[in-house]
CSV table of C-alpha atoms (C1' of nucleotides) in Angstrom, one decimal:
chain,number,residue,atom,x,y,z
A,1,MET,CA,0.0,0.0,0.0
A,2,SER,CA,2.9,2.3,0.6
A,3,PRO,CA,4.9,2.3,-2.6
A,4,ARG,CA,3.7,5.7,-3.9
A,5,ARG,CA,5.6,8.9,-4.4
A,6,LEU,CA,5.0,12.0,-2.3
A,7,ASN,CA,2.6,14.2,-4.0
A,8,ALA,CA,2.4,18.0,-3.7
A,9,THR,CA,-0.6,17.9,-1.4
A,10,ALA,CA,1.1,15.5,1.1
A,11,ALA,CA,4.3,17.5,0.8
A,12,SER,CA,2.4,20.7,1.8
A,13,LEU,CA,1.1,19.0,4.9
A,14,LEU,CA,4.6,18.0,5.8
A,15,GLY,CA,5.6,21.6,5.3
A,16,PHE,CA,3.0,22.8,7.8
A,17,LEU,CA,4.2,20.2,10.3
A,18,HIS,CA,7.7,21.8,10.4
A,19,ASP,CA,6.4,24.3,12.9
A,20,GLU,CA,4.6,22.1,15.3
A,21,PRO,CA,2.5,18.9,15.5
A,22,LEU,CA,-1.0,19.5,14.1
A,23,THR,CA,-4.2,17.5,13.7
A,24,GLY,CA,-6.0,16.8,10.5
A,25,TRP,CA,-8.6,19.4,11.4
A,26,ASP,CA,-5.9,22.0,11.9
A,27,LEU,CA,-4.2,21.1,8.7
A,28,VAL,CA,-7.3,21.5,6.7
A,29,ALA,CA,-7.9,25.0,8.1
A,30,THR,CA,-4.3,26.1,7.8
A,31,ALA,CA,-4.0,24.8,4.2
A,32,GLN,CA,-7.2,26.3,3.1
A,33,GLN,CA,-6.2,29.6,4.5
A,34,THR,CA,-2.7,29.8,3.2
A,35,ILE,CA,-2.5,27.8,0.0
A,36,GLY,CA,-6.2,27.2,-0.7
A,37,ASP,CA,-6.3,29.8,-3.4
A,38,PHE,CA,-3.8,28.0,-5.7
A,39,TRP,CA,-3.9,24.5,-4.2
A,40,SER,CA,-7.3,23.4,-3.1
A,41,LEU,CA,-7.7,20.4,-0.9
A,42,THR,CA,-10.5,18.8,1.0
A,43,GLN,CA,-10.8,17.4,4.5
A,44,SER,CA,-11.2,13.9,3.0
A,45,GLN,CA,-8.0,14.1,1.1
A,46,VAL,CA,-6.1,15.4,4.2
A,47,TYR,CA,-7.2,12.4,6.3
A,48,ARG,CA,-6.3,10.1,3.5
A,49,GLU,CA,-2.8,11.5,3.0
A,50,LEU,CA,-2.2,11.6,6.8
A,51,ALA,CA,-3.1,7.9,7.0
A,52,TRP,CA,-0.8,7.1,4.2
A,53,MET,CA,2.1,9.2,5.6
A,54,ALA,CA,1.7,7.7,9.0
A,55,GLU,CA,2.0,4.2,7.5
A,56,ALA,CA,5.0,5.3,5.5
A,57,ASN,CA,6.6,6.7,8.7
A,58,LEU,CA,6.8,10.3,7.4
A,59,ILE,CA,4.7,11.4,10.3
A,60,GLU,CA,4.0,10.0,13.7
A,61,ALA,CA,0.8,10.0,15.7
A,62,ARG,CA,1.0,11.6,19.1
A,63,GLU,CA,-1.3,11.3,22.1
A,64,ARG,CA,-4.9,12.1,21.4
A,65,GLY,CA,-6.0,15.4,22.8
A,66,PRO,CA,-9.4,16.7,24.1
A,67,ARG,CA,-12.0,16.0,21.4
A,68,HIS,CA,-10.3,12.9,20.3
A,69,ARG,CA,-7.9,15.2,18.5
A,70,GLN,CA,-5.1,13.3,16.8
A,71,PRO,CA,-1.9,15.4,16.4
A,72,TYR,CA,0.8,14.2,14.0
A,73,ALA,CA,4.5,15.1,14.2
A,74,LEU,CA,7.1,15.2,11.5
A,75,THR,CA,9.6,12.3,11.6
A,76,PRO,CA,13.2,12.5,10.3
A,77,ALA,CA,12.1,10.5,7.3
A,78,GLY,CA,9.3,13.0,6.8
A,79,ARG,CA,11.6,15.9,7.0
A,80,ARG,CA,13.8,14.2,4.4
A,81,ALA,CA,10.9,13.5,2.1
A,82,PHE,CA,9.8,17.1,2.3
A,83,ALA,CA,13.3,18.3,1.5
A,84,ASP,CA,13.5,16.0,-1.5
A,85,TRP,CA,10.1,17.4,-2.7
A,86,THR,CA,11.4,21.0,-2.5
A,87,ALA,CA,14.2,20.1,-4.8
A,88,ARG,CA,11.9,18.8,-7.5
A,89,GLU,CA,11.1,21.2,-10.3
A,90,PRO,CA,7.5,22.4,-9.8
A,91,GLY,CA,5.4,21.3,-12.7
A,92,PRO,CA,3.4,23.7,-14.9
A,93,GLU,CA,0.2,25.1,-13.4
A,94,THR,CA,-3.2,24.0,-14.6
A,95,ILE,CA,-6.2,26.2,-14.9
A,96,ARG,CA,-9.7,24.9,-15.2
A,97,PHE,CA,-12.1,27.7,-16.0
A,98,PRO,CA,-15.6,26.6,-16.8
A,99,LEU,CA,-16.7,30.1,-17.8
A,100,LEU,CA,-14.1,30.2,-20.6
A,101,LEU,CA,-15.6,26.9,-21.8
A,102,THR,CA,-19.0,28.5,-21.9
A,103,ILE,CA,-17.7,31.5,-23.7
A,104,SER,CA,-15.9,29.2,-26.2
A,105,PHE,CA,-19.2,27.8,-27.2
A,106,GLY,CA,-20.7,31.2,-26.9
A,107,ARG,CA,-22.4,31.0,-30.3
A,108,HIS,CA,-24.7,28.4,-28.8
A,109,VAL,CA,-25.5,30.4,-25.7
A,110,ALA,CA,-28.3,32.9,-25.3
A,111,PRO,CA,-26.5,36.3,-25.1
A,112,ASP,CA,-28.2,37.6,-22.0
A,113,ARG,CA,-27.5,34.4,-20.2
A,114,LEU,CA,-23.9,34.6,-21.1
A,115,ALA,CA,-23.8,38.2,-19.9
A,116,GLY,CA,-25.3,37.1,-16.7
A,117,PHE,CA,-22.6,34.5,-16.1
A,118,VAL,CA,-20.0,37.1,-16.8
A,119,ARG,CA,-21.6,39.5,-14.3
A,120,SER,CA,-21.7,37.0,-11.5
A,121,HIS,CA,-18.1,36.0,-12.0
A,122,HIS,CA,-17.1,39.6,-12.1
A,123,GLU,CA,-18.7,40.1,-8.7
A,124,ARG,CA,-16.9,37.1,-7.3
A,125,HIS,CA,-13.5,38.2,-8.5
A,126,ALA,CA,-14.0,41.7,-7.3
A,127,THR,CA,-14.8,40.4,-3.9
A,128,ARG,CA,-11.7,38.2,-3.9
A,129,LEU,CA,-9.5,41.0,-5.0
A,130,ALA,CA,-10.8,43.2,-2.2
A,131,SER,CA,-10.1,40.5,0.3
A,132,TYR,CA,-6.5,40.1,-0.9
A,133,GLU,CA,-6.0,43.8,-0.7
A,134,ALA,CA,-7.3,43.9,2.8
A,135,GLN,CA,-4.8,41.2,3.8
A,136,LEU,CA,-2.1,43.2,2.3
A,137,ALA,CA,-3.2,46.3,4.2
A,138,ILE,CA,-2.6,44.5,7.5
A,139,PRO,CA,1.0,45.6,8.3
A,140,ALA,CA,1.8,42.4,10.1
A,141,THR,CA,1.3,40.4,7.0
A,142,VAL,CA,3.7,42.5,5.1
A,143,GLU,CA,6.4,43.7,7.4
A,144,SER,CA,7.1,40.9,9.9
A,145,GLY,CA,5.4,38.2,7.8
A,146,ASP,CA,7.6,36.2,5.6
A,147,PRO,CA,8.2,37.5,2.0
A,148,TYR,CA,6.9,34.3,0.6
A,149,ARG,CA,3.4,34.8,1.8
A,150,ARG,CA,3.6,38.3,0.4
A,151,ALA,CA,4.7,36.9,-2.9
A,152,THR,CA,1.8,34.5,-3.3
A,153,LEU,CA,-0.6,37.2,-2.2
A,154,ASP,CA,0.8,39.5,-4.8
A,155,PHE,CA,0.2,36.8,-7.4
A,156,GLY,CA,-3.4,36.6,-6.3
A,157,ILE,CA,-3.8,40.3,-6.7
A,158,ARG,CA,-2.3,40.5,-10.1
A,159,TYR,CA,-4.3,37.5,-11.2
A,160,GLU,CA,-7.6,39.0,-10.0
A,161,GLN,CA,-6.8,42.3,-11.5
A,162,ALA,CA,-6.1,40.7,-14.9
A,163,VAL,CA,-9.4,38.8,-14.8
A,164,LEU,CA,-11.3,41.9,-13.9
A,165,ASP,CA,-9.6,43.9,-16.7
A,166,TRP,CA,-10.5,41.1,-19.1
A,167,PHE,CA,-14.1,41.2,-18.0
A,168,ASP,CA,-14.2,45.0,-18.4
A,169,ASN,CA,-12.9,44.8,-22.0
A,170,LEU,CA,-15.0,42.0,-23.3
A,171,PRO,CA,-16.9,42.9,-26.4
A,172,VAL,CA,-20.5,43.9,-26.0
A,173,PRO,CA,-22.2,40.8,-27.2
A,174,ILE,CA,-20.5,38.9,-24.4
A,175,GLN,CA,-20.4,41.4,-21.7
A,176,SER,CA,-23.6,43.5,-21.7
A,177,GLU,CA,-27.2,42.5,-22.1
A,178,SER,CA,-27.9,43.8,-25.6
A,179,ALA,CA,-30.2,40.9,-26.4
A,180,THR,CA,-30.2,39.9,-30.0
A,181,ASP,CA,-31.0,36.8,-31.9
A,182,GLU,CA,-30.7,33.4,-30.6
A,183,GLU,CA,-29.5,30.1,-32.0
B,1,MET,CA,-24.0,2.6,-15.8
B,2,SER,CA,-25.7,5.6,-17.4
B,3,PRO,CA,-27.2,7.5,-14.5
B,4,ARG,CA,-24.6,10.3,-14.4
B,5,ARG,CA,-24.8,13.9,-15.2
B,6,LEU,CA,-23.2,15.5,-18.2
B,7,ASN,CA,-19.9,17.0,-17.1
B,8,ALA,CA,-18.1,19.9,-18.7
B,9,THR,CA,-15.6,17.7,-20.6
B,10,ALA,CA,-18.4,15.7,-22.2
B,11,ALA,CA,-20.4,18.8,-22.9
B,12,SER,CA,-17.4,20.3,-24.7
B,13,LEU,CA,-17.2,17.2,-26.9
B,14,LEU,CA,-20.9,17.6,-27.8
B,15,GLY,CA,-20.1,21.2,-28.6
B,16,PHE,CA,-17.5,20.3,-31.1
B,17,LEU,CA,-19.9,17.8,-32.7
B,18,HIS,CA,-22.3,20.5,-33.6
B,19,ASP,CA,-20.4,21.3,-36.7
B,20,GLU,CA,-19.8,17.8,-38.0
B,21,PRO,CA,-19.3,14.2,-37.0
B,22,LEU,CA,-15.9,13.6,-35.5
B,23,THR,CA,-13.8,10.8,-34.3
B,24,GLY,CA,-12.2,10.5,-30.9
B,25,TRP,CA,-8.8,11.2,-32.4
B,26,ASP,CA,-10.1,14.4,-34.0
B,27,LEU,CA,-11.9,15.5,-30.9
B,28,VAL,CA,-8.7,15.2,-28.8
B,29,ALA,CA,-6.8,17.3,-31.3
B,30,THR,CA,-9.6,19.9,-31.6
B,31,ALA,CA,-10.1,20.2,-27.9
B,32,GLN,CA,-6.5,20.5,-27.1
B,33,GLN,CA,-6.0,23.2,-29.6
B,34,THR,CA,-9.1,25.3,-28.8
B,35,ILE,CA,-9.8,24.8,-25.1
B,36,GLY,CA,-6.7,23.0,-23.9
B,37,ASP,CA,-5.2,26.0,-22.2
B,38,PHE,CA,-8.0,26.4,-19.7
B,39,TRP,CA,-9.6,22.9,-19.9
B,40,SER,CA,-7.1,20.2,-20.3
B,41,LEU,CA,-8.2,16.7,-21.3
B,42,THR,CA,-6.5,13.5,-22.3
B,43,GLN,CA,-7.1,11.0,-25.1
B,44,SER,CA,-8.1,8.5,-22.5
B,45,GLN,CA,-10.8,10.7,-21.0
B,46,VAL,CA,-12.2,11.4,-24.5
B,47,TYR,CA,-12.6,7.8,-25.3
B,48,ARG,CA,-14.2,7.1,-22.0
B,49,GLU,CA,-16.7,10.0,-22.4
B,50,LEU,CA,-17.5,9.0,-25.9
B,51,ALA,CA,-18.3,5.4,-24.8
B,52,TRP,CA,-20.5,6.7,-22.1
B,53,MET,CA,-22.3,9.3,-24.3
B,54,ALA,CA,-22.9,6.7,-27.0
B,55,GLU,CA,-24.5,4.4,-24.4
B,56,ALA,CA,-26.6,7.3,-23.2
B,57,ASN,CA,-27.7,8.0,-26.7
B,58,LEU,CA,-26.2,11.5,-26.7
B,59,ILE,CA,-24.1,10.6,-29.7
B,60,GLU,CA,-24.4,8.0,-32.3
B,61,ALA,CA,-21.6,6.0,-34.0
B,62,ARG,CA,-21.4,6.2,-37.7
B,63,GLU,CA,-19.7,3.9,-40.2
B,64,ARG,CA,-16.1,3.3,-39.6
B,65,GLY,CA,-13.8,5.1,-42.0
B,66,PRO,CA,-10.3,4.3,-43.4
B,67,ARG,CA,-8.0,3.6,-40.4
B,68,HIS,CA,-10.8,2.1,-38.3
B,69,ARG,CA,-11.8,5.6,-37.7
B,70,GLN,CA,-15.0,5.8,-35.7
B,71,PRO,CA,-17.0,9.0,-36.3
B,72,TYR,CA,-19.7,10.0,-33.9
B,73,ALA,CA,-22.6,12.3,-34.6
B,74,LEU,CA,-24.7,14.3,-32.3
B,75,THR,CA,-28.2,13.0,-31.6
B,76,PRO,CA,-31.3,15.2,-30.8
B,77,ALA,CA,-30.9,14.1,-27.2
B,78,GLY,CA,-27.2,15.1,-27.3
B,79,ARG,CA,-28.2,18.5,-28.7
B,80,ARG,CA,-30.6,18.9,-25.8
B,81,ALA,CA,-28.1,17.8,-23.2
B,82,PHE,CA,-25.6,20.3,-24.6
B,83,ALA,CA,-28.2,23.1,-24.5
B,84,ASP,CA,-29.0,22.3,-20.9
B,85,TRP,CA,-25.4,22.4,-20.1
B,86,THR,CA,-25.0,25.9,-21.6
B,87,ALA,CA,-27.8,27.1,-19.3
B,88,ARG,CA,-26.0,26.0,-16.2
B,89,GLU,CA,-24.0,28.6,-14.2
B,90,PRO,CA,-20.3,27.9,-14.9
B,91,GLY,CA,-18.6,27.1,-11.6
B,92,PRO,CA,-15.6,29.0,-10.2
B,93,GLU,CA,-12.2,28.3,-11.8
B,94,THR,CA,-9.6,26.3,-10.1
B,95,ILE,CA,-5.9,27.0,-10.3
B,96,ARG,CA,-3.3,24.5,-9.3
B,97,PHE,CA,0.0,26.1,-9.3
B,98,PRO,CA,2.9,24.0,-7.9
B,99,LEU,CA,5.4,26.8,-8.1
B,100,LEU,CA,3.3,28.9,-5.7
B,101,LEU,CA,3.4,26.0,-3.4
B,102,THR,CA,7.1,25.8,-3.5
B,103,ILE,CA,7.3,29.6,-3.0
B,104,SER,CA,4.9,29.3,0.0
B,105,PHE,CA,7.4,27.0,1.6
B,106,GLY,CA,10.3,29.2,0.4
B,107,ARG,CA,11.9,29.4,3.7
B,108,HIS,CA,12.7,25.7,3.4
B,109,VAL,CA,14.1,26.0,-0.1
B,110,ALA,CA,17.6,26.8,-1.2
B,111,PRO,CA,17.5,30.4,-2.6
B,112,ASP,CA,19.3,29.6,-5.8
B,113,ARG,CA,17.2,26.6,-6.4
B,114,LEU,CA,14.1,28.7,-6.0
B,115,ALA,CA,15.4,31.3,-8.3
B,116,GLY,CA,16.1,28.6,-10.9
B,117,PHE,CA,12.5,27.4,-10.7
B,118,VAL,CA,11.3,30.9,-11.2
B,119,ARG,CA,13.5,31.4,-14.2
B,120,SER,CA,12.3,28.2,-16.0
B,121,HIS,CA,8.7,29.1,-15.4
B,122,HIS,CA,9.4,32.6,-16.6
B,123,GLU,CA,10.7,31.2,-19.8
B,124,ARG,CA,7.7,28.9,-20.3
B,125,HIS,CA,5.2,31.7,-19.8
B,126,ALA,CA,7.1,34.1,-22.1
B,127,THR,CA,6.9,31.4,-24.8
B,128,ARG,CA,3.2,30.9,-24.2
B,129,LEU,CA,2.5,34.6,-24.4
B,130,ALA,CA,4.4,34.9,-27.6
B,131,SER,CA,2.4,32.0,-29.1
B,132,TYR,CA,-0.9,33.7,-28.1
B,133,GLU,CA,0.2,36.9,-29.6
B,134,ALA,CA,1.2,35.2,-32.8
B,135,GLN,CA,-2.3,33.7,-33.0
B,136,LEU,CA,-3.8,37.1,-32.6
B,137,ALA,CA,-1.6,38.4,-35.4
B,138,ILE,CA,-3.2,36.0,-37.9
B,139,PRO,CA,-6.0,38.2,-39.3
B,140,ALA,CA,-8.3,35.2,-40.0
B,141,THR,CA,-8.4,34.4,-36.2
B,142,VAL,CA,-9.5,37.9,-35.4
B,143,GLU,CA,-11.6,39.2,-38.3
B,144,SER,CA,-13.7,36.4,-39.6
B,145,GLY,CA,-13.2,34.1,-36.7
B,146,ASP,CA,-15.8,34.2,-34.0
B,147,PRO,CA,-15.5,36.8,-31.2
B,148,TYR,CA,-15.6,34.0,-28.6
B,149,ARG,CA,-12.3,32.6,-29.7
B,150,ARG,CA,-10.9,36.0,-29.5
B,151,ALA,CA,-12.2,36.5,-26.0
B,152,THR,CA,-10.6,33.4,-24.7
B,153,LEU,CA,-7.3,34.2,-26.4
B,154,ASP,CA,-7.5,37.6,-24.8
B,155,PHE,CA,-7.8,36.0,-21.5
B,156,GLY,CA,-4.7,34.0,-22.1
B,157,ILE,CA,-2.8,37.0,-23.0
B,158,ARG,CA,-3.8,39.0,-20.0
B,159,TYR,CA,-3.1,36.0,-17.8
B,160,GLU,CA,0.4,35.4,-19.1
B,161,GLN,CA,1.2,39.1,-18.9
B,162,ALA,CA,0.1,39.2,-15.3
B,163,VAL,CA,2.2,36.1,-14.5
B,164,LEU,CA,5.3,37.7,-16.2
B,165,ASP,CA,4.8,41.0,-14.4
B,166,TRP,CA,4.6,39.1,-11.2
B,167,PHE,CA,7.8,37.3,-11.9
B,168,ASP,CA,9.6,40.5,-12.8
B,169,ASN,CA,8.5,42.2,-9.5
B,170,LEU,CA,9.4,39.3,-7.2
B,171,PRO,CA,11.7,40.4,-4.4
B,172,VAL,CA,15.4,39.5,-4.8
B,173,PRO,CA,15.5,36.6,-2.4
B,174,ILE,CA,13.0,34.8,-4.6
B,175,GLN,CA,14.0,36.1,-7.9
B,176,SER,CA,17.6,35.7,-9.0
B,177,GLU,CA,20.0,38.2,-7.5
B,178,SER,CA,21.2,39.5,-10.9
B,179,ALA,CA,18.5,41.1,-12.9
B,180,THR,CA,15.2,41.2,-14.5
B,181,ASP,CA,16.5,41.0,-18.0
B,182,GLU,CA,14.1,39.9,-20.5
B,183,GLU,CA,13.6,39.1,-24.1
C,1,DT,C1',9.2,-4.3,-46.7
C,2,DG,C1',9.8,-1.9,-42.8
C,3,DG,C1',9.3,2.3,-40.0
C,4,DT,C1',6.3,6.0,-38.7
C,5,DA,C1',2.2,8.4,-37.9
C,6,DC,C1',-2.6,7.4,-37.3
C,7,DA,C1',-6.3,5.5,-34.5
C,8,DT,C1',-8.8,3.0,-31.0
C,9,DG,C1',-9.2,1.2,-26.8
C,10,DT,C1',-8.2,-0.8,-21.9
C,11,DA,C1',-6.0,-1.3,-17.4
C,12,DA,C1',-4.4,0.3,-13.4
C,13,DC,C1',-4.0,3.6,-10.4
C,14,DA,C1',-3.9,8.5,-8.3
C,15,DT,C1',-6.5,12.3,-7.1
C,16,DG,C1',-10.7,15.0,-6.2
C,17,DT,C1',-15.6,15.3,-4.6
C,18,DT,C1',-19.7,14.6,-2.0
C,19,DA,C1',-22.2,12.5,1.4
C,20,DC,C1',-22.6,10.4,5.4
C,21,DA,C1',-21.8,8.0,10.3
C,22,DT,C1',-20.1,8.7,14.7
C,23,DG,C1',-18.7,10.7,18.8
C,24,DA,C1',-16.8,14.7,22.0
C,25,DT,C1',-17.2,19.2,23.9
C,26,DT,C1',-19.0,23.6,24.6
C,27,DA,C1',-22.4,27.3,24.9
C,28,DG,C1',-26.9,28.8,25.9
D,1,DC,C1',-30.7,19.4,28.2
D,2,DT,C1',-30.1,20.6,23.6
D,3,DA,C1',-28.2,22.5,19.6
D,4,DA,C1',-24.1,23.8,17.5
D,5,DT,C1',-19.5,23.1,16.6
D,6,DC,C1',-15.5,20.4,16.7
D,7,DA,C1',-13.2,16.3,15.0
D,8,DT,C1',-12.3,11.9,12.9
D,9,DG,C1',-13.0,8.8,9.7
D,10,DT,C1',-15.2,6.0,5.7
D,11,DA,C1',-17.7,4.9,1.5
D,12,DA,C1',-18.7,5.6,-3.1
D,13,DC,C1',-18.0,7.5,-6.9
D,14,DA,C1',-16.1,10.9,-10.6
D,15,DT,C1',-12.3,12.5,-12.8
D,16,DG,C1',-7.4,12.7,-14.3
D,17,DT,C1',-2.9,10.3,-15.5
D,18,DT,C1',0.2,7.0,-17.4
D,19,DA,C1',1.2,3.1,-19.7
D,20,DC,C1',0.4,-0.3,-22.6
D,21,DA,C1',-1.7,-3.5,-26.4
D,22,DT,C1',-3.5,-3.7,-30.8
D,23,DG,C1',-4.1,-2.8,-35.4
D,24,DT,C1',-4.2,0.3,-40.0
D,25,DA,C1',-2.4,2.8,-43.6
D,26,DC,C1',1.1,5.7,-45.8
D,27,DC,C1',5.5,6.6,-47.7
D,28,DA,C1',10.4,5.9,-48.4
DNA sequence: TGGTACATGTAACATGTTACATGATTAG
DNA sequence: CTAATCATGTAACATGTTACATGTACCA
């Protein structure tokens, strides 16, 4: 069951365990907060990876805490596995953007419906951008916080800005609700 | 085996079949060219979806051609299923960006290694941007081609530009010490 | 006639998603 | 006491990835 290579999700969990032992629950929360915007993961996956990493001796279960909490600590082997992972060339990113798919087949979509989709996505991205900028406005995040966090946040801001600019420059048939003929 | 809902990948295949019957092989090529940059799919997935859609009567196998080619044609049910899909709100996009993960854990990564990763990604994105711009330079793509294709291409350009700008403004510990020279 | 590109398909497995079952603790 | 939240875990299934087996036709 063990002969599998460390994947990026598992590696991230090991990364978080460098600071202190954490439970699955904590790891889900931490991961979603810090890397969730460019590396989503679910609770289910986390427990699955933890089980596997424990079996592979990359992490070690500690004493259960209050609410049956199960903390895991990094082992020397886990530390090594993480270091090996950091040395691997990170692969290319993948984007899966359903709205672009719908736009691709735009000639088969009712114009006002398409415009509606664009509007709701616009709103979502504007909200996200605002939240990133708010985080950047907290001095602690920027000054004392590590520059790496700042860098990923900066990526998020540039990305959201690019998406919003794109929305705002979409041609009228896609963007606004000038209803015309249908297919 | 059939009670499953049409997913975005299958829906896209139906979309391509609106123009003419196509084989799995053709669909892979077409899809990778037109939507591959924001909706990747593999040959294996395509054949799997085709088999399922044929069983669900959304498509219909035609006579085999020369090299055992198996064309599929859209059925009325397939056309309806596709139309239903276009009416569904497209979900949020997901980005999975391994380099951001590595940067997140940057304090555990040797600086020159990190800078190397950034450099190779920079190159990859510069190449991609150039290819998008070349496509935009072909008048046929822009003038007579549909505006939807142009819109997705425009997204690609803005995205790549944002990524490159981000790279170029990364702080020194992450980016290479030397410079932000560029082509 | 032999290599290469075309073409279909399957197998095996990894990863991602959704839903649920169960129990512990806290707050009101 | 009861509802909400915390916490762990599993089950079932959908989707994505990689590798392979098989055969066809073209072209040098």
